Amino acid sequence: MASVAPAYATRRYQTRISLNLAGQYAGAKGNRAALKAWRPHPGSADGDTIGDLPALRSRSRDLNRNNPIATGARSTSRANIVGSGLRARSKINHGLLGMSAEAADAWERKTETLFDLWAKSKLCDITLAQNFYELQSLVFNSVFESGDTFVLRRTPKRANGVVPLALNVIEADRVATPTDKIGDYYIRDGVKIDDDGAPVSYFVLDDHPGESPNYTITNYREIPAYGVQSGEQMVLHIFERMRPGLNRGIPQLAPVIELLKQLDRFTDAELMKAVVSSFFTVFLKTDGDDSLAPAMAAPQGAYPGFGANEVTMGSGTIVDIGTNESIETAQPANTANFDPFFTSVVRQIGVALSIPFELLMLHFTASYSASRAALEMAAMFFRDRRTWLVRNFCAPVYEWFMTDAINAGVIQAPGFFEDPVKRAAWLGAQWIGPARIILDPLKEWKAETEAVNLGARTVEEVIIERSGGDFEQTTAQRAKEHAARAAAKLEPEILAPAGMGSQVKEDVSEKPTDEPTKPKKAEKKP
């Protein structure tokens, strides 16, 4: 077109550039009344986050201390994700390792016993305060409140444990950029990275910055992220990376901090209105004669701190009135709209935290279908968060335990250090969490039975999800109970001859029945 009409082509080209710069998204336009003052800065992941982290952490912790909704959200999430602690169930790939099923089962039971023995001992905590299952809750709470936490691989001070391994959980505030290294491009709020953005080391303060208001970041230790000789991970930085290039975690309450605080203030105001409305207190209205003011003074020593004209409200209070005074009663505003507004705001908070309103408020008043749908959505969120916790904390700690146990000769695992494929095969494990909530046990157990019969689920999956138990232990306990009941002739004995499947041998004479014995009918001759 430029060869035929160059002037027209130039104008057309300029117009197209203007249209492209203007964009076609309404949300990006700056000439709309609702968007004129909204001009957020397009910063990097660390640039948009790190500067706000101190305020976000302190406010998030304050809400978790004093706000019931924030506390309930954290407690509900922890109870359904961690519970009393995620337990490891060894599941090695015995075919890849060249082991028989019997040998693999024996190895798995021994490893589980040793790991559980270490996990139940407080020697696994460098502070000797919690065991591994309780440390899981501590890590979860720290990430929920602060956005991230750090776990250091340490050697215990006492050498009477199963393996020489102890964990040191560090709060987010103790990892910070030293004063003499501020401005270093490769240090992001205490995390030193390389050219690829991978962590190299962490600057850990000796004390928490909140110990003293005049604390300066000078006493610190630089801890390498990976061992110099072994190359194994020495520090676990547990956080959820929301954007590429983000090097510190964000508290989970960050999107709803302002909403929670405003709702907290609104609740306090409405509560005060309710308290005032419950009091029938008479107020004095004087026609302007100040000579009566001394008579209003509180008795000496009755209420210290009260002014001369101050009168405290009370239930059924009667106040003596003097000359030129009239009576007025308090009329607090109506609180009828409090519950709908409160419920609406809490629903928004639940959406931001991925917790349905029914579970967040522990208030199940809808139908069975609606409540079950809410629990299913919550279970999906809890399952994802549990998987995240296992991958970032439980599984690495299990690998640390295996490494130290093999080095100590407690566990035999050929090829663990030489072959990464065999290492992964030896580290196979399943983590069992808390049981799911069941609204109608009869309906849901019938549905699980049909799923097992169709082959869509296994009995082991049902046991883990519905009861939080272990398949092998449950099966062994059921066999023990059945043998005891069969010996007492409370149920038929089950025989399993060699080379054949399980059969049921019933003794009709011993089988209890409530039906009367019916006489046999005579057979008809042909």
Short mmCIF file of C-alpha atoms in Angstrom, two decimals:
data_model
loop_
_atom_site.label_atom_id
_atom_site.label_comp_id
_atom_site.label_asym_id
_atom_site.label_seq_id
_atom_site.Cartn_x
_atom_site.Cartn_y
_atom_site.Cartn_z
CA MET A 1 0.00 0.00 0.00
CA ALA A 2 2.92 2.36 0.67
CA SER A 3 3.97 2.15 -2.99
CA VAL A 4 0.50 3.24 -4.21
CA ALA A 5 -0.51 5.73 -1.46
CA PRO A 6 2.42 6.43 0.88
CA ALA A 7 0.66 9.22 2.82
CA TYR A 8 -2.37 7.05 3.53
CA ALA A 9 -0.14 4.11 4.47
CA THR A 10 1.79 6.28 6.93
CA ARG A 11 -1.38 7.50 8.63
CA ARG A 12 -2.72 3.94 8.76
CA TYR A 13 0.53 2.69 10.29
CA GLN A 14 0.50 5.40 12.95
CA THR A 15 -3.12 4.67 13.78
CA ARG A 16 -2.38 0.97 14.22
CA ILE A 17 0.53 1.75 16.56
CA SER A 18 -1.75 3.99 18.63
CA LEU A 19 -4.37 1.24 18.87
CA ASN A 20 -1.75 -1.30 19.91
CA LEU A 21 -0.42 1.01 22.60
CA ALA A 22 -3.93 1.71 23.85
CA GLY A 23 -4.65 -2.03 24.15
CA GLN A 24 -7.94 -3.88 23.94
CA TYR A 25 -8.36 -4.93 27.58
CA ALA A 26 -10.79 -2.81 29.59
CA GLY A 27 -8.85 -3.63 32.76
CA ALA A 28 -5.74 -1.91 31.34
CA LYS A 29 -7.41 1.35 30.29
CA GLY A 30 -6.56 4.49 32.24
CA ASN A 31 -9.44 6.69 31.11
CA ARG A 32 -12.13 4.92 33.13
CA ALA A 33 -13.32 6.49 36.38
CA ALA A 34 -12.82 3.28 38.39
CA LEU A 35 -9.28 2.73 37.08
CA LYS A 36 -7.77 6.21 36.88
CA ALA A 37 -6.13 6.09 40.31
CA TRP A 38 -5.18 2.41 40.07
CA ARG A 39 -1.63 2.27 38.78
CA PRO A 40 0.25 -0.57 40.50
CA HIS A 41 3.98 -0.83 39.97
CA PRO A 42 5.03 -3.75 37.73
CA GLY A 43 7.89 -4.91 39.95
CA SER A 44 9.76 -8.18 40.15
CA ALA A 45 8.75 -11.01 42.47
CA ASP A 46 11.29 -10.04 45.14
CA GLY A 47 10.77 -6.30 44.57
CA ASP A 48 7.03 -6.57 45.19
CA THR A 49 7.41 -8.83 48.23
CA ILE A 50 10.54 -8.51 50.34
CA GLY A 51 9.97 -4.90 51.46
CA ASP A 52 6.49 -5.72 52.79
CA LEU A 53 7.40 -8.97 54.57
CA PRO A 54 8.18 -7.52 58.05
CA ALA A 55 4.78 -5.80 58.23
CA LEU A 56 2.94 -8.78 56.76
CA ARG A 57 4.54 -11.19 59.23
CA SER A 58 3.88 -9.06 62.32
CA ARG A 59 0.26 -8.40 61.36
CA SER A 60 -0.34 -12.02 60.41
CA ARG A 61 0.98 -13.20 63.78
CA ASP A 62 -1.14 -10.63 65.61
CA LEU A 63 -4.24 -11.88 63.81
CA ASN A 64 -3.38 -15.49 64.63
CA ARG A 65 -3.03 -14.50 68.28
CA ASN A 66 -6.16 -12.37 68.63
CA ASN A 67 -8.55 -12.95 65.72
CA PRO A 68 -10.80 -16.00 66.09
CA ILE A 69 -11.31 -16.47 62.34
CA ALA A 70 -7.58 -16.43 61.60
CA THR A 71 -6.90 -18.78 64.50
CA GLY A 72 -9.70 -21.09 63.39
CA ALA A 73 -8.46 -21.14 59.80
CA ARG A 74 -4.97 -22.13 60.92
CA SER A 75 -6.23 -24.76 63.37
CA THR A 76 -8.66 -26.27 60.87
CA SER A 77 -6.02 -26.46 58.16
CA ARG A 78 -3.45 -27.98 60.49
CA ALA A 79 -5.91 -30.54 61.89
CA ASN A 80 -6.87 -31.78 58.42
CA ILE A 81 -3.42 -31.56 56.78
CA VAL A 82 -1.08 -32.66 59.57
CA GLY A 83 -3.30 -33.91 62.35
CA SER A 84 -1.29 -35.79 64.96
CA GLY A 85 1.55 -36.17 62.43
CA LEU A 86 2.14 -37.73 59.01
CA ARG A 87 3.46 -41.28 59.41
CA ALA A 88 5.86 -42.86 56.91
CA ARG A 89 5.03 -46.20 55.29
CA SER A 90 8.00 -47.63 53.36
CA LYS A 91 7.14 -48.64 49.78
CA ILE A 92 10.38 -49.63 48.04
CA ASN A 93 10.57 -50.79 44.42
CA HIS A 94 11.74 -54.35 45.18
CA GLY A 95 11.58 -55.40 41.52
CA LEU A 96 14.07 -52.70 40.54
CA LEU A 97 16.27 -53.58 43.51
CA GLY A 98 16.20 -57.31 42.72
CA MET A 99 14.56 -58.33 45.99
CA SER A 100 11.84 -60.84 46.64
CA ALA A 101 8.50 -59.64 47.97
CA GLU A 102 9.13 -61.33 51.34
CA ALA A 103 12.59 -59.77 51.72
CA ALA A 104 11.27 -56.37 50.71
CA ASP A 105 8.43 -56.62 53.23
CA ALA A 106 10.86 -57.48 56.03
CA TRP A 107 13.15 -54.58 55.04
CA GLU A 108 10.23 -52.16 54.96
CA ARG A 109 8.95 -53.19 58.40
CA LYS A 110 12.42 -52.80 59.93
CA THR A 111 12.95 -49.38 58.34
CA GLU A 112 9.53 -48.15 59.44
CA THR A 113 10.19 -49.28 63.01
CA LEU A 114 13.56 -47.52 63.15
CA PHE A 115 12.21 -44.30 61.60
CA ASP A 116 9.21 -44.26 63.93
CA LEU A 117 11.52 -44.83 66.90
CA TRP A 118 13.59 -41.80 65.85
CA ALA A 119 10.51 -39.72 65.01
CA LYS A 120 8.86 -40.33 68.38
CA SER A 121 11.96 -39.29 70.31
CA LYS A 122 12.56 -35.64 71.21
CA LEU A 123 16.21 -36.22 70.35
CA CYS A 124 15.24 -35.47 66.75
CA ASP A 125 14.72 -31.83 67.81
CA ILE A 126 17.90 -29.87 68.52
CA THR A 127 16.00 -28.03 71.29
CA LEU A 128 14.76 -31.33 72.81
CA ALA A 129 11.23 -29.89 72.94
CA GLN A 130 9.27 -31.76 70.26
CA ASN A 131 9.37 -34.99 68.31
CA PHE A 132 9.22 -35.19 64.52
CA TYR A 133 5.43 -35.45 64.38
CA GLU A 134 5.08 -32.32 66.51
CA LEU A 135 7.70 -30.54 64.41
CA GLN A 136 5.44 -31.04 61.40
CA SER A 137 2.79 -28.91 63.09
CA LEU A 138 5.42 -26.33 64.03
CA VAL A 139 6.63 -26.08 60.44
CA PHE A 140 3.07 -25.80 59.15
CA ASN A 141 2.20 -23.04 61.63
CA SER A 142 5.38 -21.13 60.80
CA VAL A 143 4.72 -21.20 57.08
CA PHE A 144 1.07 -20.22 57.63
CA GLU A 145 1.98 -17.20 59.77
CA SER A 146 5.34 -16.08 58.36
CA GLY A 147 5.26 -17.37 54.79
CA ASP A 148 8.34 -19.55 55.11
CA THR A 149 10.61 -21.30 57.58
CA PHE A 150 14.00 -22.98 57.53
CA VAL A 151 15.09 -26.39 58.82
CA LEU A 152 18.78 -27.00 59.46
CA ARG A 153 20.39 -30.43 59.44
CA ARG A 154 22.19 -30.74 62.76
CA THR A 155 24.04 -33.33 64.83
CA PRO A 156 22.35 -33.90 68.22
CA LYS A 157 24.16 -33.01 71.41
CA ARG A 158 23.35 -36.44 72.86
CA ALA A 159 24.53 -39.50 70.95
CA ASN A 160 22.01 -42.03 72.29
CA GLY A 161 19.52 -41.75 69.44
CA VAL A 162 18.83 -44.16 66.58
CA VAL A 163 20.83 -42.02 64.15
CA PRO A 164 22.97 -38.89 64.69
CA LEU A 165 20.36 -36.56 63.19
CA ALA A 166 18.56 -33.59 64.71
CA LEU A 167 16.42 -30.85 63.16
CA ASN A 168 16.68 -27.15 63.92
CA VAL A 169 13.62 -25.13 62.88
CA ILE A 170 14.46 -21.46 62.24
CA GLU A 171 11.81 -18.71 62.15
CA ALA A 172 11.69 -16.56 59.03
CA ASP A 173 12.89 -13.38 60.77
CA ARG A 174 16.24 -14.92 61.70
CA VAL A 175 17.24 -15.22 58.04
CA ALA A 176 18.06 -11.69 56.89
CA THR A 177 20.64 -9.74 54.94
CA PRO A 178 23.55 -8.67 57.15
CA THR A 179 24.13 -4.95 57.56
CA ASP A 180 27.51 -5.06 55.83
CA LYS A 181 26.05 -6.87 52.81
CA ILE A 182 23.05 -4.69 52.07
CA GLY A 183 22.98 -3.81 48.37
CA ASP A 184 24.46 -7.11 47.20
CA TYR A 185 22.43 -8.18 44.16
CA TYR A 186 22.87 -11.90 44.93
CA ILE A 187 21.57 -11.69 48.52
CA ARG A 188 17.78 -11.61 48.73
CA ASP A 189 16.62 -11.04 52.30
CA GLY A 190 19.23 -13.41 53.72
CA VAL A 191 19.17 -15.91 50.84
CA LYS A 192 22.30 -15.91 48.69
CA ILE A 193 21.66 -17.10 45.14
CA ASP A 194 23.85 -17.82 42.13
CA ASP A 195 23.52 -16.72 38.49
CA ASP A 196 20.76 -19.30 37.95
CA GLY A 197 18.74 -18.14 40.94
CA ALA A 198 19.49 -21.30 42.95
CA PRO A 199 20.26 -20.93 46.69
CA VAL A 200 23.94 -21.02 47.65
CA SER A 201 23.81 -20.18 51.36
CA TYR A 202 21.65 -18.61 54.06
CA PHE A 203 22.57 -15.88 56.55
CA VAL A 204 21.13 -16.96 59.92
CA LEU A 205 21.15 -14.50 62.84
CA ASP A 206 22.24 -15.77 66.24
CA ASP A 207 19.15 -14.22 67.89
CA HIS A 208 15.70 -13.17 66.81
CA PRO A 209 15.57 -9.47 65.74
CA GLY A 210 12.57 -9.00 68.02
CA GLU A 211 14.62 -9.76 71.13
CA SER A 212 15.71 -6.10 71.34
CA PRO A 213 14.29 -2.94 69.69
CA ASN A 214 17.83 -1.76 68.93
CA TYR A 215 18.96 -5.05 67.46
CA THR A 216 21.45 -4.74 64.59
CA ILE A 217 22.03 -7.48 62.05
CA THR A 218 25.69 -8.11 62.75
CA ASN A 219 25.89 -11.44 64.57
CA TYR A 220 25.11 -14.10 62.00
CA ARG A 221 26.35 -17.33 60.46
CA GLU A 222 26.49 -18.15 56.77
CA ILE A 223 25.22 -21.71 56.37
CA PRO A 224 25.74 -23.41 52.98
CA ALA A 225 22.66 -24.78 51.28
CA TYR A 226 24.51 -27.94 50.17
CA GLY A 227 27.46 -29.80 51.61
CA VAL A 228 30.82 -28.89 50.07
CA GLN A 229 32.05 -32.48 49.77
CA SER A 230 28.89 -34.60 49.88
CA GLY A 231 26.71 -32.26 47.85
CA GLU A 232 23.72 -33.20 50.01
CA GLN A 233 21.13 -30.65 51.02
CA MET A 234 21.88 -29.14 54.42
CA VAL A 235 19.08 -26.56 54.72
CA LEU A 236 15.40 -26.89 53.87
CA HIS A 237 13.77 -23.61 52.84
CA ILE A 238 10.07 -24.41 53.13
CA PHE A 239 7.82 -21.97 51.30
CA GLU A 240 5.45 -21.82 48.35
CA ARG A 241 6.87 -20.02 45.33
CA MET A 242 4.01 -18.02 43.85
CA ARG A 243 6.03 -16.27 41.11
CA PRO A 244 9.23 -17.12 39.19
CA GLY A 245 12.21 -15.58 40.94
CA LEU A 246 10.53 -15.31 44.34
CA ASN A 247 13.04 -16.16 47.09
CA ARG A 248 10.96 -15.65 50.25
CA GLY A 249 7.52 -16.88 51.20
CA ILE A 250 4.38 -14.81 51.76
CA PRO A 251 2.07 -15.35 54.78
CA GLN A 252 -1.13 -17.10 53.80
CA LEU A 253 -3.23 -14.41 55.47
CA ALA A 254 -1.63 -11.65 53.37
CA PRO A 255 -4.60 -11.20 50.95
CA VAL A 256 -7.12 -10.89 53.80
CA ILE A 257 -5.17 -9.05 56.52
CA GLU A 258 -7.05 -5.78 56.04
CA LEU A 259 -10.38 -7.57 55.69
CA LEU A 260 -9.82 -9.53 58.92
CA LYS A 261 -8.81 -6.41 60.85
CA GLN A 262 -11.79 -4.39 59.65
CA LEU A 263 -14.12 -7.28 60.46
CA ASP A 264 -12.52 -7.49 63.90
CA ARG A 265 -13.23 -3.80 64.53
CA PHE A 266 -16.78 -4.14 63.23
CA THR A 267 -17.37 -7.12 65.53
CA ASP A 268 -16.09 -5.19 68.56
CA ALA A 269 -18.36 -2.24 67.73
CA GLU A 270 -21.40 -4.47 67.34
CA LEU A 271 -20.56 -6.28 70.56
CA MET A 272 -20.38 -2.96 72.39
CA LYS A 273 -23.77 -2.00 70.95
CA ALA A 274 -25.23 -5.24 72.23
CA VAL A 275 -23.75 -4.64 75.67
CA VAL A 276 -25.08 -1.09 75.81
CA SER A 277 -28.53 -2.18 74.69
CA SER A 278 -28.63 -4.80 77.46
CA PHE A 279 -28.19 -2.09 80.10
CA PHE A 280 -31.16 0.01 81.18
CA THR A 281 -29.22 3.06 82.30
CA VAL A 282 -30.67 6.53 82.94
CA PHE A 283 -28.58 9.53 81.83
CA LEU A 284 -28.86 13.01 83.30
CA LYS A 285 -29.54 16.01 81.16
CA THR A 286 -28.88 19.36 82.87
CA ASP A 287 -30.32 22.65 81.64
CA GLY A 288 -26.93 24.36 81.81
CA ASP A 289 -26.54 25.07 85.54
CA ASP A 290 -22.95 24.05 86.36
CA SER A 291 -23.51 24.57 90.07
CA LEU A 292 -24.79 20.99 90.30
CA ALA A 293 -21.55 19.49 88.91
CA PRO A 294 -19.89 18.93 92.33
CA ALA A 295 -22.88 16.88 93.38
CA MET A 296 -22.17 14.52 90.47
CA ALA A 297 -18.69 13.65 91.70
CA ALA A 298 -18.13 10.00 92.44
CA PRO A 299 -17.69 9.05 96.11
CA GLN A 300 -14.13 9.22 97.28
CA GLY A 301 -12.35 5.92 96.69
CA ALA A 302 -15.33 4.35 94.88
CA TYR A 303 -14.09 4.36 91.26
CA PRO A 304 -10.51 5.65 90.93
CA GLY A 305 -9.90 7.50 87.69
CA PHE A 306 -13.48 8.65 87.13
CA GLY A 307 -14.04 12.33 86.41
CA ALA A 308 -16.42 14.58 88.22
CA ASN A 309 -19.22 14.25 85.65
CA GLU A 310 -18.59 10.63 84.63
CA VAL A 311 -21.30 8.06 85.31
CA THR A 312 -20.73 4.36 84.64
CA MET A 313 -23.44 2.27 83.01
CA GLY A 314 -24.77 -0.84 84.69
CA SER A 315 -27.60 -3.31 84.62
CA GLY A 316 -30.65 -1.69 86.14
CA THR A 317 -28.71 1.39 87.36
CA ILE A 318 -30.76 4.06 89.17
CA VAL A 319 -29.27 7.55 89.32
CA ASP A 320 -30.62 10.21 91.64
CA ILE A 321 -31.62 13.37 89.78
CA GLY A 322 -31.56 16.91 90.99
CA THR A 323 -33.24 20.19 90.15
CA ASN A 324 -33.49 21.30 86.48
CA GLU A 325 -32.52 17.80 85.25
CA SER A 326 -34.37 15.56 82.83
CA ILE A 327 -34.11 11.86 82.01
CA GLU A 328 -32.80 10.39 78.75
CA THR A 329 -32.15 6.73 77.91
CA ALA A 330 -29.54 5.35 75.51
CA GLN A 331 -30.87 4.02 72.22
CA PRO A 332 -28.09 1.97 70.54
CA ALA A 333 -28.30 1.32 66.83
CA ASN A 334 -30.01 -1.82 65.58
CA THR A 335 -27.70 -4.86 65.17
CA ALA A 336 -30.04 -6.92 62.98
CA ASN A 337 -27.82 -6.57 59.88
CA PHE A 338 -24.69 -7.79 61.62
CA ASP A 339 -25.00 -11.51 60.87
CA PRO A 340 -25.65 -11.25 57.09
CA PHE A 341 -22.75 -8.84 56.63
CA PHE A 342 -20.45 -10.91 58.85
CA THR A 343 -21.31 -14.10 56.96
CA SER A 344 -20.70 -12.45 53.59
CA VAL A 345 -17.24 -11.22 54.62
CA VAL A 346 -16.27 -14.58 56.14
CA ARG A 347 -17.23 -16.31 52.89
CA GLN A 348 -14.77 -14.07 51.04
CA ILE A 349 -12.08 -14.92 53.57
CA GLY A 350 -12.82 -18.62 53.15
CA VAL A 351 -12.45 -18.31 49.37
CA ALA A 352 -9.04 -16.65 49.77
CA LEU A 353 -7.86 -19.38 52.17
CA SER A 354 -9.44 -22.24 50.17
CA ILE A 355 -11.57 -23.29 53.14
CA PRO A 356 -15.36 -23.54 52.64
CA PHE A 357 -17.50 -21.38 54.90
CA GLU A 358 -19.09 -24.42 56.59
CA LEU A 359 -15.72 -25.81 57.63
CA LEU A 360 -14.17 -22.43 58.45
CA MET A 361 -16.98 -21.58 60.86
CA LEU A 362 -17.73 -25.24 61.80
CA HIS A 363 -21.35 -24.47 60.98
CA PHE A 364 -23.16 -27.18 59.00
CA THR A 365 -26.77 -26.12 58.51
CA ALA A 366 -27.17 -26.75 54.77
CA SER A 367 -28.37 -29.96 53.16
CA TYR A 368 -26.34 -33.14 53.18
CA SER A 369 -25.38 -32.70 49.53
CA ALA A 370 -24.21 -29.12 50.01
CA SER A 371 -22.24 -29.95 53.15
CA ARG A 372 -20.65 -32.98 51.53
CA ALA A 373 -19.69 -30.91 48.48
CA ALA A 374 -18.03 -28.37 50.78
CA LEU A 375 -16.09 -31.14 52.54
CA GLU A 376 -15.00 -32.65 49.23
CA MET A 377 -13.66 -29.29 48.06
CA ALA A 378 -11.86 -28.83 51.36
CA ALA A 379 -10.45 -32.38 51.18
CA MET A 380 -9.01 -31.63 47.75
CA PHE A 381 -7.26 -28.52 49.12
CA PHE A 382 -6.02 -30.37 52.20
CA ARG A 383 -4.67 -33.22 50.06
CA ASP A 384 -2.72 -30.79 47.88
CA ARG A 385 -1.26 -28.99 50.90
CA ARG A 386 -0.35 -32.32 52.52
CA THR A 387 1.47 -33.38 49.36
CA TRP A 388 3.31 -30.05 49.36
CA LEU A 389 4.36 -30.53 52.99
CA VAL A 390 5.56 -34.07 52.31
CA ARG A 391 7.65 -33.03 49.31
CA ASN A 392 9.23 -30.03 51.00
CA PHE A 393 9.71 -31.28 54.55
CA CYS A 394 8.83 -34.91 55.34
CA ALA A 395 10.46 -36.60 52.35
CA PRO A 396 13.79 -34.68 52.63
CA VAL A 397 13.96 -35.45 56.36
CA TYR A 398 13.26 -39.12 55.61
CA GLU A 399 16.16 -39.05 53.13
CA TRP A 400 18.41 -37.49 55.79
CA PHE A 401 17.43 -40.29 58.18
CA MET A 402 18.10 -43.00 55.60
CA THR A 403 21.49 -41.51 54.76
CA ASP A 404 22.61 -41.42 58.40
CA ALA A 405 21.12 -44.86 59.14
CA ILE A 406 22.97 -46.46 56.23
CA ASN A 407 26.21 -44.71 57.17
CA ALA A 408 25.79 -45.96 60.74
CA GLY A 409 25.21 -49.52 59.54
CA VAL A 410 21.72 -49.69 61.03
CA ILE A 411 20.08 -50.23 57.61
CA GLN A 412 21.53 -52.11 54.63
CA ALA A 413 20.73 -50.56 51.22
CA PRO A 414 23.21 -51.61 48.49
CA GLY A 415 23.74 -49.00 45.79
CA PHE A 416 22.13 -46.19 47.79
CA PHE A 417 25.06 -43.80 47.35
CA GLU A 418 26.31 -45.03 43.97
CA ASP A 419 23.17 -45.23 41.83
CA PRO A 420 20.57 -42.41 41.94
CA VAL A 421 17.92 -44.76 40.53
CA LYS A 422 18.45 -47.27 43.33
CA ARG A 423 18.54 -44.41 45.83
CA ALA A 424 15.08 -43.33 44.69
CA ALA A 425 13.90 -46.96 44.86
CA TRP A 426 15.11 -47.30 48.47
CA LEU A 427 13.48 -43.98 49.45
CA GLY A 428 9.99 -44.92 48.27
CA ALA A 429 7.50 -44.10 51.03
CA GLN A 430 3.85 -43.35 51.56
CA TRP A 431 2.81 -40.76 54.13
CA ILE A 432 -0.41 -41.40 56.01
CA GLY A 433 -2.32 -38.36 57.26
CA PRO A 434 -5.45 -37.74 59.33
CA ALA A 435 -8.76 -39.32 58.41
CA ARG A 436 -11.32 -37.45 56.36
CA ILE A 437 -14.52 -36.09 57.87
CA ILE A 438 -17.59 -38.30 57.31
CA LEU A 439 -21.06 -36.74 57.49
CA ASP A 440 -23.20 -39.84 56.89
CA PRO A 441 -21.09 -42.95 57.58
CA LEU A 442 -23.64 -45.41 56.17
CA LYS A 443 -23.94 -43.68 52.79
CA GLU A 444 -20.24 -43.02 52.38
CA TRP A 445 -19.10 -46.50 53.44
CA LYS A 446 -21.58 -48.02 50.99
CA ALA A 447 -20.11 -45.83 48.25
CA GLU A 448 -16.58 -46.94 49.20
CA THR A 449 -17.67 -50.58 49.13
CA GLU A 450 -19.06 -50.18 45.62
CA ALA A 451 -15.85 -48.46 44.49
CA VAL A 452 -13.74 -51.33 45.84
CA ASN A 453 -16.01 -53.93 44.23
CA LEU A 454 -15.74 -52.15 40.87
CA GLY A 455 -11.96 -52.00 41.16
CA ALA A 456 -11.90 -48.20 41.12
CA ARG A 457 -10.28 -48.10 44.58
CA THR A 458 -8.27 -50.40 46.78
CA VAL A 459 -8.95 -51.39 50.36
CA GLU A 460 -5.66 -49.78 51.36
CA GLU A 461 -6.71 -46.40 49.91
CA VAL A 462 -10.03 -46.54 51.76
CA ILE A 463 -8.37 -47.40 55.08
CA ILE A 464 -5.83 -44.58 54.75
CA GLU A 465 -8.34 -41.88 53.74
CA ARG A 466 -11.32 -42.83 55.88
CA SER A 467 -9.66 -43.93 59.11
CA GLY A 468 -6.07 -42.76 58.79
CA GLY A 469 -4.92 -46.29 59.59
CA ASP A 470 -2.37 -48.64 58.07
CA PHE A 471 -3.43 -51.48 55.77
CA GLU A 472 -0.96 -54.09 57.07
CA GLN A 473 -1.66 -53.31 60.71
CA THR A 474 -5.40 -53.23 60.14
CA THR A 475 -5.34 -56.54 58.25
CA ALA A 476 -3.18 -58.20 60.91
CA GLN A 477 -5.48 -56.94 63.66
CA ARG A 478 -8.56 -58.17 61.80
CA ALA A 479 -6.98 -61.62 61.37
CA LYS A 480 -6.18 -61.71 65.09
CA GLU A 481 -9.71 -60.71 66.03
CA HIS A 482 -11.22 -63.23 63.61
CA ALA A 483 -9.10 -66.05 65.03
CA ALA A 484 -10.20 -65.14 68.56
CA ARG A 485 -13.87 -64.98 67.56
CA ALA A 486 -13.62 -68.23 65.60
CA ALA A 487 -12.05 -69.94 68.62
CA ALA A 488 -15.01 -68.74 70.69
CA LYS A 489 -17.35 -70.04 67.94
CA LEU A 490 -18.76 -66.56 67.39
CA GLU A 491 -18.14 -66.75 63.63
CA PRO A 492 -17.06 -69.45 61.12
CA GLU A 493 -13.40 -70.33 60.80
CA ILE A 494 -11.55 -69.34 57.61
CA LEU A 495 -9.15 -71.89 56.14
CA ALA A 496 -6.51 -71.13 53.54
CA PRO A 497 -4.95 -74.39 52.22
CA ALA A 498 -1.63 -74.17 50.42
CA GLY A 499 -1.95 -73.38 46.76
CA MET A 500 -5.62 -72.40 47.03
CA GLY A 501 -7.50 -69.23 47.78
CA SER A 502 -9.17 -68.55 51.05
CA GLN A 503 -12.19 -70.76 51.74
CA VAL A 504 -14.84 -70.51 54.37
CA LYS A 505 -15.59 -73.65 56.31
CA GLU A 506 -18.86 -73.35 58.18
CA ASP A 507 -20.09 -75.65 60.90
CA VAL A 508 -23.83 -75.47 60.52
CA SER A 509 -24.45 -77.18 63.82
CA GLU A 510 -22.50 -74.48 65.68
CA LYS A 511 -23.75 -71.53 63.62
CA PRO A 512 -26.13 -69.47 65.75
CA THR A 513 -29.53 -68.76 64.23
CA ASP A 514 -32.79 -67.30 65.38
CA GLU A 515 -34.90 -69.08 62.74
CA PRO A 516 -36.91 -72.18 63.78
CA THR A 517 -35.88 -75.46 62.22
CA LYS A 518 -38.21 -76.37 59.33
CA PRO A 519 -38.94 -80.02 58.49
CA LYS A 520 -37.68 -81.23 55.15
CA LYS A 521 -40.27 -81.77 52.45
CA ALA A 522 -40.65 -85.25 51.01
CA GLU A 523 -39.06 -85.69 47.62
CA LYS A 524 -41.45 -86.28 44.76
CA LYS A 525 -40.92 -89.44 42.78
CA PRO A 526 -40.85 -89.13 39.00
#
